[in-house]
Amino acid sequence: MKIALSSSAAWLAQAALVLLLLGYFFMPITPVGVNIAIFASLLLGSLSASIRARYAELLREKVFVYFLLFYALLAVSSLYGLGSLELKLHNLGKYLELAYLPLLAAIVYKESYREKALHCFSVSMAITLFLSYLLHFHFPFGDFTFGWNPMGSVANPSIFKYQITHNFFMAFAVLLWFQLARRSSGITTKMIYFGLVFLGLFNVLAMVEGRTGYLTLLALAVVLILDKLSIKKLIVSFLMLAITAFAAYQWIPKVNSKVNLALSEVSAWVPNQGSTTSMGLRLDFWHASYVIFKKSPVFGSGIAGFDEEYKLLVAGTDRGPSSNPHNQYLLFLNQIGMVGLVAFLWLNWVIWKESYRLTPLWGLWVRAIVLGYGAANLVNALLIDSAEGSFFSASLAIAFSVFLSKSKEDLARMPFANAQNPAERHPKDHHLSVMDNQKK
């Protein structure tokens, strides 16, 4: 009987893990697959006694406590402000990933499982990249895919997502492939990953039109640069980044046209005139957000505050309602005020600081999440978007699951893995993976 119960418990934990990996694979492909896989993983995880025990252990780590406290702050904001209870619960549900992040972390407790998650994302993005090139070269999808067609077009070949999300995920894939190439020992494997890096960069900069991808790429490049240890290397690296960005603007037609278009839209914007351009609409939303913020600057207008206040603000004009100001920081200012924005920034600082307790590979990935989202959230509200919100939470959950005791024991055996800041790490070891360190 005990053997049967033990086998059943192990099955629950293993099934929850497989479903989580499947959800991570589906992140850049389909929200339906993500939602089903993650929900099933959480359900099975909550039924597993071993996973519940790991969950309790993780709650002793402050980074997980801060996630729950921040979600609690959002929940409190549903008790005040305009909006129906249904709308408030709907908006609160958009941040639900932050609440169940510790449980996701409890499902993944071995480095090999975390490695599999990265490879799941790598494979799904490689498939996306391959299909994007097929579309770019006029492949007739409808003739071979039972009527299914990609989201984009030949001139703008996004596949499973629209251009903003496609380029955002592709930027992270480029960073991942670069790291996998650096840590690979075989020449063939290195060539494959570096080939994916080149094709991915070309896809973001010269094929798909999402400017958020440009911004994210810059932020991820900064993450790599900040891992340099000497001031001299930092200065040289930032100069090289500036030169590369300028060269891309000058010599890549799509980058040049999209950046110039954004600048022209900004210069042509007039407040309260109801712009119809991409940047003009954003500036309208940001201006409205500032007006709404001034009404309740400390605690905000509630979780449904932006929706309702914006509706009142544009009443009698030709502008329609909106629930998204296309800036996560302004959205938090409207929903939970300065208190909430400071709490969110503090949460990101804690995440960044705690990343130096992780293995080099995962520490870099966490810092990439912080800076990548930090930059992209200036022109988007990514945490309320299904795919981007799920990727944010799942990525951090998988990375910080290293804080489980079994993982800590593995981590303690790794040289330099427990360093609290980059200066304490040997530069040659800083980008090595767990497997590389264990071979030493």
PDB file of C-alpha atoms in Angstrom, residues 191-384:
ATOM      1  CA  MET A 191      27.970  26.477 -35.230  1.00  0.00           C
ATOM      2  CA  ILE A 192      24.276  25.563 -35.055  1.00  0.00           C
ATOM      3  CA  TYR A 193      23.602  27.867 -32.124  1.00  0.00           C
ATOM      4  CA  PHE A 194      25.638  30.748 -33.540  1.00  0.00           C
ATOM      5  CA  GLY A 195      23.774  30.238 -36.817  1.00  0.00           C
ATOM      6  CA  LEU A 196      20.497  30.580 -34.930  1.00  0.00           C
ATOM      7  CA  VAL A 197      21.841  33.744 -33.273  1.00  0.00           C
ATOM      8  CA  PHE A 198      22.610  35.309 -36.648  1.00  0.00           C
ATOM      9  CA  LEU A 199      19.291  34.237 -38.214  1.00  0.00           C
ATOM     10  CA  GLY A 200      17.396  35.412 -35.131  1.00  0.00           C
ATOM     11  CA  LEU A 201      19.073  38.829 -35.163  1.00  0.00           C
ATOM     12  CA  PHE A 202      18.307  39.235 -38.857  1.00  0.00           C
ATOM     13  CA  ASN A 203      14.718  38.180 -38.215  1.00  0.00           C
ATOM     14  CA  VAL A 204      14.246  40.847 -35.523  1.00  0.00           C
ATOM     15  CA  LEU A 205      16.116  43.674 -37.233  1.00  0.00           C
ATOM     16  CA  ALA A 206      15.486  43.158 -40.947  1.00  0.00           C
ATOM     17  CA  MET A 207      12.330  41.072 -41.337  1.00  0.00           C
ATOM     18  CA  VAL A 208       9.667  41.545 -38.638  1.00  0.00           C
ATOM     19  CA  GLU A 209       8.511  45.089 -37.837  1.00  0.00           C
ATOM     20  CA  GLY A 210       8.180  45.051 -34.037  1.00  0.00           C
ATOM     21  CA  ARG A 211      10.128  47.993 -32.604  1.00  0.00           C
ATOM     22  CA  THR A 212       9.751  46.481 -29.135  1.00  0.00           C
ATOM     23  CA  GLY A 213      12.174  43.818 -30.340  1.00  0.00           C
ATOM     24  CA  TYR A 214      14.821  46.460 -31.053  1.00  0.00           C
ATOM     25  CA  LEU A 215      14.436  47.893 -27.570  1.00  0.00           C
ATOM     26  CA  THR A 216      14.553  44.435 -25.981  1.00  0.00           C
ATOM     27  CA  LEU A 217      17.682  43.474 -27.918  1.00  0.00           C
ATOM     28  CA  LEU A 218      19.435  46.599 -26.641  1.00  0.00           C
ATOM     29  CA  ALA A 219      18.429  45.803 -23.062  1.00  0.00           C
ATOM     30  CA  LEU A 220      19.654  42.199 -23.356  1.00  0.00           C
ATOM     31  CA  ALA A 221      22.936  43.410 -24.818  1.00  0.00           C
ATOM     32  CA  VAL A 222      23.310  45.641 -21.746  1.00  0.00           C
ATOM     33  CA  VAL A 223      22.805  42.561 -19.537  1.00  0.00           C
ATOM     34  CA  LEU A 224      25.711  40.838 -21.269  1.00  0.00           C
ATOM     35  CA  ILE A 225      27.852  43.954 -20.993  1.00  0.00           C
ATOM     36  CA  LEU A 226      27.135  44.370 -17.274  1.00  0.00           C
ATOM     37  CA  ASP A 227      28.537  40.896 -16.708  1.00  0.00           C
ATOM     38  CA  LYS A 228      31.957  42.255 -17.710  1.00  0.00           C
ATOM     39  CA  LEU A 229      33.977  42.801 -14.588  1.00  0.00           C
ATOM     40  CA  SER A 230      36.347  45.678 -15.277  1.00  0.00           C
ATOM     41  CA  ILE A 231      35.452  49.329 -15.839  1.00  0.00           C
ATOM     42  CA  LYS A 232      37.642  49.369 -18.951  1.00  0.00           C
ATOM     43  CA  LYS A 233      35.745  46.455 -20.483  1.00  0.00           C
ATOM     44  CA  LEU A 234      32.419  48.063 -19.589  1.00  0.00           C
ATOM     45  CA  ILE A 235      33.338  51.312 -21.343  1.00  0.00           C
ATOM     46  CA  VAL A 236      34.613  49.538 -24.449  1.00  0.00           C
ATOM     47  CA  SER A 237      31.548  47.285 -24.583  1.00  0.00           C
ATOM     48  CA  PHE A 238      29.082  50.172 -24.266  1.00  0.00           C
ATOM     49  CA  LEU A 239      30.920  52.070 -27.018  1.00  0.00           C
ATOM     50  CA  MET A 240      30.731  49.008 -29.263  1.00  0.00           C
ATOM     51  CA  LEU A 241      27.010  48.654 -28.497  1.00  0.00           C
ATOM     52  CA  ALA A 242      26.390  52.310 -29.396  1.00  0.00           C
ATOM     53  CA  ILE A 243      28.328  51.924 -32.661  1.00  0.00           C
ATOM     54  CA  THR A 244      26.447  48.715 -33.510  1.00  0.00           C
ATOM     55  CA  ALA A 245      23.069  50.324 -32.798  1.00  0.00           C
ATOM     56  CA  PHE A 246      23.967  53.331 -34.963  1.00  0.00           C
ATOM     57  CA  ALA A 247      25.165  51.041 -37.761  1.00  0.00           C
ATOM     58  CA  ALA A 248      21.905  49.073 -37.611  1.00  0.00           C
ATOM     59  CA  TYR A 249      19.946  52.323 -37.863  1.00  0.00           C
ATOM     60  CA  GLN A 250      22.029  53.561 -40.776  1.00  0.00           C
ATOM     61  CA  TRP A 251      22.307  50.405 -42.870  1.00  0.00           C
ATOM     62  CA  ILE A 252      19.326  48.156 -42.097  1.00  0.00           C
ATOM     63  CA  PRO A 253      16.397  49.591 -44.078  1.00  0.00           C
ATOM     64  CA  LYS A 254      13.650  48.199 -41.858  1.00  0.00           C
ATOM     65  CA  VAL A 255      15.270  49.521 -38.668  1.00  0.00           C
ATOM     66  CA  ASN A 256      15.835  52.911 -40.284  1.00  0.00           C
ATOM     67  CA  SER A 257      12.262  53.212 -41.581  1.00  0.00           C
ATOM     68  CA  LYS A 258      10.611  52.048 -38.350  1.00  0.00           C
ATOM     69  CA  VAL A 259      12.710  54.309 -36.126  1.00  0.00           C
ATOM     70  CA  ASN A 260      12.166  57.304 -38.422  1.00  0.00           C
ATOM     71  CA  LEU A 261       8.439  56.566 -38.518  1.00  0.00           C
ATOM     72  CA  ALA A 262       8.305  56.519 -34.716  1.00  0.00           C
ATOM     73  CA  LEU A 263      10.180  59.837 -34.513  1.00  0.00           C
ATOM     74  CA  SER A 264       7.882  61.459 -37.061  1.00  0.00           C
ATOM     75  CA  GLU A 265       4.779  60.206 -35.222  1.00  0.00           C
ATOM     76  CA  VAL A 266       6.093  61.612 -31.947  1.00  0.00           C
ATOM     77  CA  SER A 267       6.892  65.002 -33.490  1.00  0.00           C
ATOM     78  CA  ALA A 268       3.441  65.176 -35.132  1.00  0.00           C
ATOM     79  CA  TRP A 269       1.524  64.339 -31.942  1.00  0.00           C
ATOM     80  CA  VAL A 270      -0.849  66.952 -30.553  1.00  0.00           C
ATOM     81  CA  PRO A 271      -2.505  66.391 -27.137  1.00  0.00           C
ATOM     82  CA  ASN A 272      -6.238  65.627 -26.996  1.00  0.00           C
ATOM     83  CA  GLN A 273      -6.589  65.335 -30.767  1.00  0.00           C
ATOM     84  CA  GLY A 274      -7.161  61.573 -30.964  1.00  0.00           C
ATOM     85  CA  SER A 275      -4.110  60.345 -32.873  1.00  0.00           C
ATOM     86  CA  THR A 276      -4.387  57.227 -35.055  1.00  0.00           C
ATOM     87  CA  THR A 277      -0.679  56.374 -35.385  1.00  0.00           C
ATOM     88  CA  SER A 278       1.129  53.780 -33.274  1.00  0.00           C
ATOM     89  CA  MET A 279       3.261  56.236 -31.295  1.00  0.00           C
ATOM     90  CA  GLY A 280       0.527  58.867 -31.361  1.00  0.00           C
ATOM     91  CA  LEU A 281      -1.906  56.486 -29.682  1.00  0.00           C
ATOM     92  CA  ARG A 282       0.696  55.638 -27.058  1.00  0.00           C
ATOM     93  CA  LEU A 283       1.300  59.301 -26.336  1.00  0.00           C
ATOM     94  CA  ASP A 284      -2.465  59.797 -26.010  1.00  0.00           C
ATOM     95  CA  PHE A 285      -2.608  56.946 -23.500  1.00  0.00           C
ATOM     96  CA  TRP A 286       0.415  58.226 -21.561  1.00  0.00           C
ATOM     97  CA  HIS A 287      -0.988  61.738 -21.387  1.00  0.00           C
ATOM     98  CA  ALA A 288      -4.325  60.376 -20.177  1.00  0.00           C
ATOM     99  CA  SER A 289      -2.527  58.191 -17.619  1.00  0.00           C
ATOM    100  CA  TYR A 290      -0.804  61.249 -16.198  1.00  0.00           C
ATOM    101  CA  VAL A 291      -4.127  63.064 -15.901  1.00  0.00           C
ATOM    102  CA  ILE A 292      -5.661  60.045 -14.133  1.00  0.00           C
ATOM    103  CA  PHE A 293      -2.621  59.654 -11.863  1.00  0.00           C
ATOM    104  CA  LYS A 294      -2.962  63.228 -10.573  1.00  0.00           C
ATOM    105  CA  LYS A 295      -6.429  62.379  -9.211  1.00  0.00           C
ATOM    106  CA  SER A 296      -5.123  59.656  -6.862  1.00  0.00           C
ATOM    107  CA  PRO A 297      -1.310  59.824  -6.807  1.00  0.00           C
ATOM    108  CA  VAL A 298      -0.579  57.874  -3.622  1.00  0.00           C
ATOM    109  CA  PHE A 299      -2.711  54.720  -3.802  1.00  0.00           C
ATOM    110  CA  GLY A 300      -4.036  54.980  -7.350  1.00  0.00           C
ATOM    111  CA  SER A 301      -7.574  54.641  -8.665  1.00  0.00           C
ATOM    112  CA  GLY A 302      -7.922  50.907  -8.053  1.00  0.00           C
ATOM    113  CA  ILE A 303      -7.358  47.815 -10.161  1.00  0.00           C
ATOM    114  CA  ALA A 304     -10.030  48.963 -12.643  1.00  0.00           C
ATOM    115  CA  GLY A 305      -9.088  52.624 -12.282  1.00  0.00           C
ATOM    116  CA  PHE A 306      -7.505  53.148 -15.683  1.00  0.00           C
ATOM    117  CA  ASP A 307     -10.396  51.480 -17.547  1.00  0.00           C
ATOM    118  CA  GLU A 308     -13.083  53.575 -15.883  1.00  0.00           C
ATOM    119  CA  GLU A 309     -11.239  56.865 -15.574  1.00  0.00           C
ATOM    120  CA  TYR A 310     -10.094  56.719 -19.191  1.00  0.00           C
ATOM    121  CA  LYS A 311     -13.660  56.020 -20.290  1.00  0.00           C
ATOM    122  CA  LEU A 312     -14.804  59.184 -18.498  1.00  0.00           C
ATOM    123  CA  LEU A 313     -11.869  61.141 -19.891  1.00  0.00           C
ATOM    124  CA  VAL A 314     -12.643  60.369 -23.537  1.00  0.00           C
ATOM    125  CA  ALA A 315     -16.433  60.570 -23.216  1.00  0.00           C
ATOM    126  CA  GLY A 316     -17.852  62.763 -25.956  1.00  0.00           C
ATOM    127  CA  THR A 317     -14.798  62.344 -28.190  1.00  0.00           C
ATOM    128  CA  ASP A 318     -14.147  60.007 -31.100  1.00  0.00           C
ATOM    129  CA  ARG A 319     -11.696  57.990 -28.977  1.00  0.00           C
ATOM    130  CA  GLY A 320     -12.874  54.621 -27.733  1.00  0.00           C
ATOM    131  CA  PRO A 321     -12.349  53.007 -24.306  1.00  0.00           C
ATOM    132  CA  SER A 322      -9.168  51.161 -23.412  1.00  0.00           C
ATOM    133  CA  SER A 323      -7.789  49.034 -20.609  1.00  0.00           C
ATOM    134  CA  ASN A 324      -4.154  49.266 -21.673  1.00  0.00           C
ATOM    135  CA  PRO A 325      -2.044  52.467 -21.606  1.00  0.00           C
ATOM    136  CA  HIS A 326       0.860  50.614 -23.271  1.00  0.00           C
ATOM    137  CA  ASN A 327       3.187  51.364 -20.385  1.00  0.00           C
ATOM    138  CA  GLN A 328       3.318  49.016 -17.390  1.00  0.00           C
ATOM    139  CA  TYR A 329       4.705  51.669 -15.055  1.00  0.00           C
ATOM    140  CA  LEU A 330       1.937  54.145 -15.867  1.00  0.00           C
ATOM    141  CA  LEU A 331      -0.642  51.384 -15.507  1.00  0.00           C
ATOM    142  CA  PHE A 332       0.615  50.628 -11.999  1.00  0.00           C
ATOM    143  CA  LEU A 333       0.575  54.336 -11.173  1.00  0.00           C
ATOM    144  CA  ASN A 334      -3.090  54.442 -12.205  1.00  0.00           C
ATOM    145  CA  GLN A 335      -4.015  51.210 -10.429  1.00  0.00           C
ATOM    146  CA  ILE A 336      -1.968  51.271  -7.214  1.00  0.00           C
ATOM    147  CA  GLY A 337      -0.351  54.709  -7.245  1.00  0.00           C
ATOM    148  CA  MET A 338       3.153  55.694  -6.199  1.00  0.00           C
ATOM    149  CA  VAL A 339       3.030  53.120  -3.426  1.00  0.00           C
ATOM    150  CA  GLY A 340       2.468  50.387  -5.999  1.00  0.00           C
ATOM    151  CA  LEU A 341       5.071  51.625  -8.471  1.00  0.00           C
ATOM    152  CA  VAL A 342       7.724  51.829  -5.743  1.00  0.00           C
ATOM    153  CA  ALA A 343       6.745  48.311  -4.630  1.00  0.00           C
ATOM    154  CA  PHE A 344       7.088  47.032  -8.212  1.00  0.00           C
ATOM    155  CA  LEU A 345      10.482  48.668  -8.681  1.00  0.00           C
ATOM    156  CA  TRP A 346      11.611  47.280  -5.326  1.00  0.00           C
ATOM    157  CA  LEU A 347      10.441  43.803  -6.385  1.00  0.00           C
ATOM    158  CA  ASN A 348      12.565  44.078  -9.532  1.00  0.00           C
ATOM    159  CA  TRP A 349      15.557  45.196  -7.449  1.00  0.00           C
ATOM    160  CA  VAL A 350      15.130  42.169  -5.165  1.00  0.00           C
ATOM    161  CA  ILE A 351      14.898  39.870  -8.192  1.00  0.00           C
ATOM    162  CA  TRP A 352      18.077  41.405  -9.628  1.00  0.00           C
ATOM    163  CA  LYS A 353      19.947  41.140  -6.328  1.00  0.00           C
ATOM    164  CA  GLU A 354      18.819  37.564  -5.684  1.00  0.00           C
ATOM    165  CA  SER A 355      19.916  36.539  -9.187  1.00  0.00           C
ATOM    166  CA  TYR A 356      23.526  36.598  -7.974  1.00  0.00           C
ATOM    167  CA  ARG A 357      22.739  33.678  -5.690  1.00  0.00           C
ATOM    168  CA  LEU A 358      21.917  31.555  -8.730  1.00  0.00           C
ATOM    169  CA  THR A 359      24.182  29.626 -11.065  1.00  0.00           C
ATOM    170  CA  PRO A 360      25.809  31.865 -13.708  1.00  0.00           C
ATOM    171  CA  LEU A 361      23.547  30.658 -16.525  1.00  0.00           C
ATOM    172  CA  TRP A 362      20.322  31.214 -14.581  1.00  0.00           C
ATOM    173  CA  GLY A 363      21.539  34.388 -12.930  1.00  0.00           C
ATOM    174  CA  LEU A 364      22.112  35.912 -16.357  1.00  0.00           C
ATOM    175  CA  TRP A 365      18.687  34.692 -17.545  1.00  0.00           C
ATOM    176  CA  VAL A 366      16.977  36.322 -14.556  1.00  0.00           C
ATOM    177  CA  ARG A 367      18.775  39.619 -15.099  1.00  0.00           C
ATOM    178  CA  ALA A 368      17.804  39.428 -18.768  1.00  0.00           C
ATOM    179  CA  ILE A 369      14.157  39.034 -17.735  1.00  0.00           C
ATOM    180  CA  VAL A 370      14.408  42.062 -15.437  1.00  0.00           C
ATOM    181  CA  LEU A 371      16.090  44.395 -17.947  1.00  0.00           C
ATOM    182  CA  GLY A 372      14.311  43.012 -21.020  1.00  0.00           C
ATOM    183  CA  TYR A 373      10.889  43.489 -19.478  1.00  0.00           C
ATOM    184  CA  GLY A 374      12.019  46.711 -17.852  1.00  0.00           C
ATOM    185  CA  ALA A 375      12.779  48.230 -21.263  1.00  0.00           C
ATOM    186  CA  ALA A 376       9.824  46.754 -23.159  1.00  0.00           C
ATOM    187  CA  ASN A 377       7.396  47.828 -20.418  1.00  0.00           C
ATOM    188  CA  LEU A 378       8.207  51.452 -21.274  1.00  0.00           C
ATOM    189  CA  VAL A 379       6.119  51.073 -24.432  1.00  0.00           C
ATOM    190  CA  ASN A 380       3.910  48.095 -23.492  1.00  0.00           C
ATOM    191  CA  ALA A 381       2.087  46.714 -20.469  1.00  0.00           C
ATOM    192  CA  LEU A 382       3.499  43.215 -20.800  1.00  0.00           C
ATOM    193  CA  LEU A 383       2.390  41.803 -17.453  1.00  0.00           C
ATOM    194  CA  ILE A 384      -1.277  42.010 -18.458  1.00  0.00           C
TER     195      ILE A 384
END
